[in-house]
Coordinates of C-alpha atoms in Angstrom, one line a residue:
M89 CA -15.8 7.3 -26.4
S90 CA -14.6 5.0 -23.5
A91 CA -16.1 2.0 -23.3
P92 CA -19.2 1.3 -20.6
L93 CA -17.4 0.3 -17.0
T94 CA -17.8 -2.9 -15.8
E95 CA -20.5 -4.1 -13.3
R96 CA -17.1 -4.9 -11.1
A97 CA -15.5 -1.7 -11.6
K98 CA -18.9 0.4 -10.2
M99 CA -19.0 -1.6 -7.6
L100 CA -15.6 -0.3 -6.6
A101 CA -16.5 3.1 -7.2
G102 CA -19.6 2.9 -5.2
D103 CA -21.8 3.4 -8.1
W104 CA -25.8 1.1 -8.8
Y105 CA -23.9 -2.4 -10.3
C106 CA -25.8 -5.5 -10.5
C107 CA -24.2 -8.0 -8.4
L108 CA -25.8 -10.8 -10.4
D109 CA -22.2 -10.8 -13.0
P110 CA -19.8 -13.7 -13.7
E111 CA -17.0 -11.5 -13.0
I112 CA -18.3 -10.8 -9.7
E113 CA -19.5 -14.7 -9.2
A114 CA -16.1 -15.6 -9.5
L115 CA -14.6 -13.4 -7.3
R116 CA -17.4 -14.5 -4.4
Q117 CA -15.8 -18.1 -5.2
T118 CA -12.5 -17.4 -4.8
A119 CA -13.3 -15.6 -1.6
F120 CA -15.5 -18.6 -0.3
D121 CA -12.7 -21.1 -1.3
A122 CA -10.5 -18.9 1.0
V123 CA -13.4 -19.0 3.9
H124 CA -13.5 -22.5 3.9
E125 CA -9.8 -23.1 4.2
H126 CA -9.6 -20.8 7.4
N127 CA -12.7 -22.5 8.4
T128 CA -11.6 -25.9 8.4
L129 CA -7.9 -25.8 9.6
H130 CA -6.9 -26.5 13.0
P131 CA -6.5 -23.8 15.3
A132 CA -2.6 -23.7 15.1
A133 CA -2.3 -24.6 11.9
R134 CA -4.2 -21.3 10.7
Q135 CA -2.5 -19.0 13.4
G136 CA -3.9 -15.6 12.5
A137 CA -5.5 -16.4 9.4
G138 CA -5.5 -19.3 6.7
P139 CA -3.4 -19.1 4.1
K140 CA -5.7 -18.4 1.2
L141 CA -7.3 -16.2 3.4
A142 CA -3.9 -14.0 4.3
A143 CA -3.4 -13.9 0.8
L144 CA -6.5 -12.4 -0.3
L145 CA -7.3 -9.8 2.0
G146 CA -5.9 -6.4 1.2
T147 CA -4.2 -5.7 4.1
F148 CA -3.2 -8.7 6.9
A149 CA -1.4 -6.6 9.2
P150 CA 1.5 -9.0 11.8
N151 CA 0.2 -9.7 14.7
A152 CA -4.0 -9.7 13.4
L153 CA -5.9 -12.3 14.1
I154 CA -9.5 -13.8 12.8
E155 CA -11.3 -17.2 14.7
G156 CA -12.9 -19.7 12.7
Q157 CA -16.2 -19.4 11.1
F158 CA -15.5 -16.1 9.4
H159 CA -17.4 -15.2 6.7
C160 CA -16.5 -12.3 3.7
T161 CA -17.7 -12.0 0.4
Y162 CA -14.7 -11.1 -1.5
G163 CA -11.9 -10.7 1.4
F164 CA -9.7 -7.8 -0.7
N165 CA -11.3 -5.2 0.3
I166 CA -10.6 -6.1 3.8
H167 CA -8.0 -4.1 5.8
M168 CA -6.9 -5.1 8.7
E169 CA -4.1 -3.3 10.2
T170 CA -1.9 -4.2 13.6
E171 CA -3.2 -6.5 16.2
A172 CA -7.0 -6.0 15.0
F173 CA -9.3 -9.0 16.1
M174 CA -12.6 -10.5 14.9
N175 CA -14.2 -13.2 17.1
V176 CA -15.8 -16.4 16.4
G177 CA -18.5 -16.2 13.7
C178 CA -17.8 -12.8 12.4
V179 CA -19.3 -11.5 8.9
V180 CA -18.3 -9.1 6.8
L181 CA -20.0 -8.4 3.3
D182 CA -16.9 -6.6 1.6
S183 CA -18.4 -5.1 -1.4
A184 CA -16.8 -1.9 -0.6
R185 CA -13.4 -1.2 1.9
V186 CA -13.6 -2.6 5.2
E187 CA -10.6 -0.9 7.3
I188 CA -10.4 -2.2 10.9
G189 CA -8.1 -0.4 12.5
A190 CA -4.6 -0.9 15.3
R191 CA -5.6 -3.0 17.9
S192 CA -9.7 -3.1 17.4
M193 CA -11.2 -5.9 18.6
L194 CA -14.8 -7.2 17.2
G195 CA -16.7 -9.7 19.1
P196 CA -18.7 -12.4 18.7
N197 CA -21.1 -12.5 15.6
V198 CA -20.5 -8.9 14.6
Q199 CA -22.0 -8.3 11.1
I200 CA -20.9 -5.3 8.6
Y201 CA -22.0 -4.7 5.7
C202 CA -21.2 -2.6 2.5
A203 CA -23.6 -3.2 0.4
D204 CA -26.7 -0.9 0.0
H205 CA -29.5 -2.2 -1.7
H206 CA -31.9 -0.1 -4.1
R207 CA -34.6 1.8 -2.7
D208 CA -37.1 1.2 -5.7
P209 CA -38.6 -2.3 -5.2
V210 CA -38.3 -3.0 -9.4
K211 CA -34.5 -2.0 -9.6
R212 CA -33.8 -4.0 -5.9
G213 CA -35.4 -6.8 -7.8
Q214 CA -32.9 -6.8 -10.2
L215 CA -30.1 -6.9 -8.0
I216 CA -28.9 -3.3 -8.2
E217 CA -27.1 -2.4 -5.1
R218 CA -24.0 -0.3 -4.3
A219 CA -20.9 -0.7 -2.0
L220 CA -20.0 2.4 1.2
P221 CA -17.6 1.5 2.8
V222 CA -17.2 0.8 6.7
R223 CA -14.1 2.4 8.6
I224 CA -13.6 1.3 12.0
G225 CA -10.5 3.2 14.0
A226 CA -7.7 2.2 16.4
D227 CA -8.4 0.6 19.6
V228 CA -12.1 0.5 19.0
W229 CA -14.3 -2.2 20.8
I230 CA -17.5 -3.5 19.5
G231 CA -19.4 -5.9 21.2
G232 CA -20.8 -9.2 20.3
G233 CA -23.9 -9.4 17.7
A234 CA -23.4 -5.4 16.5
I235 CA -24.1 -4.7 13.4
I236 CA -22.8 -2.1 11.2
L237 CA -24.2 -1.0 8.3
P238 CA -23.1 0.8 5.1
G239 CA -21.0 4.1 4.9
V240 CA -20.4 3.8 8.3
S241 CA -17.0 5.2 10.5
I242 CA -16.2 4.4 14.3
G243 CA -13.8 6.7 15.3
D244 CA -10.9 5.6 17.6
R245 CA -11.3 4.3 20.8
A246 CA -15.1 4.1 20.3
I247 CA -17.1 1.3 22.3
V248 CA -20.0 -0.1 20.6
G249 CA -22.6 -2.0 23.1
A250 CA -23.1 -5.6 22.5
G251 CA -26.0 -6.1 20.1
S252 CA -26.0 -2.4 18.9
V253 CA -27.0 -1.5 15.2
V254 CA -24.9 1.2 14.1
T255 CA -26.9 2.9 11.3
K256 CA -24.5 6.5 11.7
D257 CA -21.1 8.0 12.4
V258 CA -19.7 7.2 15.5
P259 CA -17.0 9.6 17.0
A260 CA -13.8 9.2 18.7
D261 CA -14.1 8.1 22.5
A262 CA -17.9 7.6 21.9
K263 CA -19.8 4.7 23.7
V264 CA -23.0 4.1 22.2
A265 CA -25.5 1.0 22.7
G266 CA -29.0 0.1 21.0
N267 CA -31.0 -0.6 18.1
P268 CA -30.5 2.1 16.4
A269 CA -27.1 2.8 18.7
R270 CA -27.1 6.1 20.4
V271 CA -24.8 7.7 22.0
I272 CA -24.8 6.6 26.3
G273 CA -22.2 7.8 29.3

């Protein structure tokens, strides 16, 4: 008989898990330390990302850049390809894998959420959630203040209008805007 999965293993597998867990909390604290260093470094010293944050990220390709006042939950689930860019104030709640393709640009205050809370109010009150990945293709432009919800994929070369709430997948080359985001033009 195999041992039961840890809450971290359930999180990484996309299963329902309890986010109030000592191992998961330790991972969050490591990320918070790296984010604090990143956000308090002088921009010239930070370069693409602060040293602790760059080391923590799952992938941080050459010439990728994360501006200050950034926040993430774990860091190791974030994968940024060549020349990917996050402007000031981006928030990535990366309980699952987040891929940001080459040359994709995220405007100020873009938010990416992977946590999907339980629909049952009792389980939600017990902090039961699951983690759904987010994929942003290459050459994507996401306008400031947009929110990308759990499980969404955005195709290559797509444009997401500022302030949009993206609840569903966006096809390659599409332009979407609104709340919820819909194909425009």
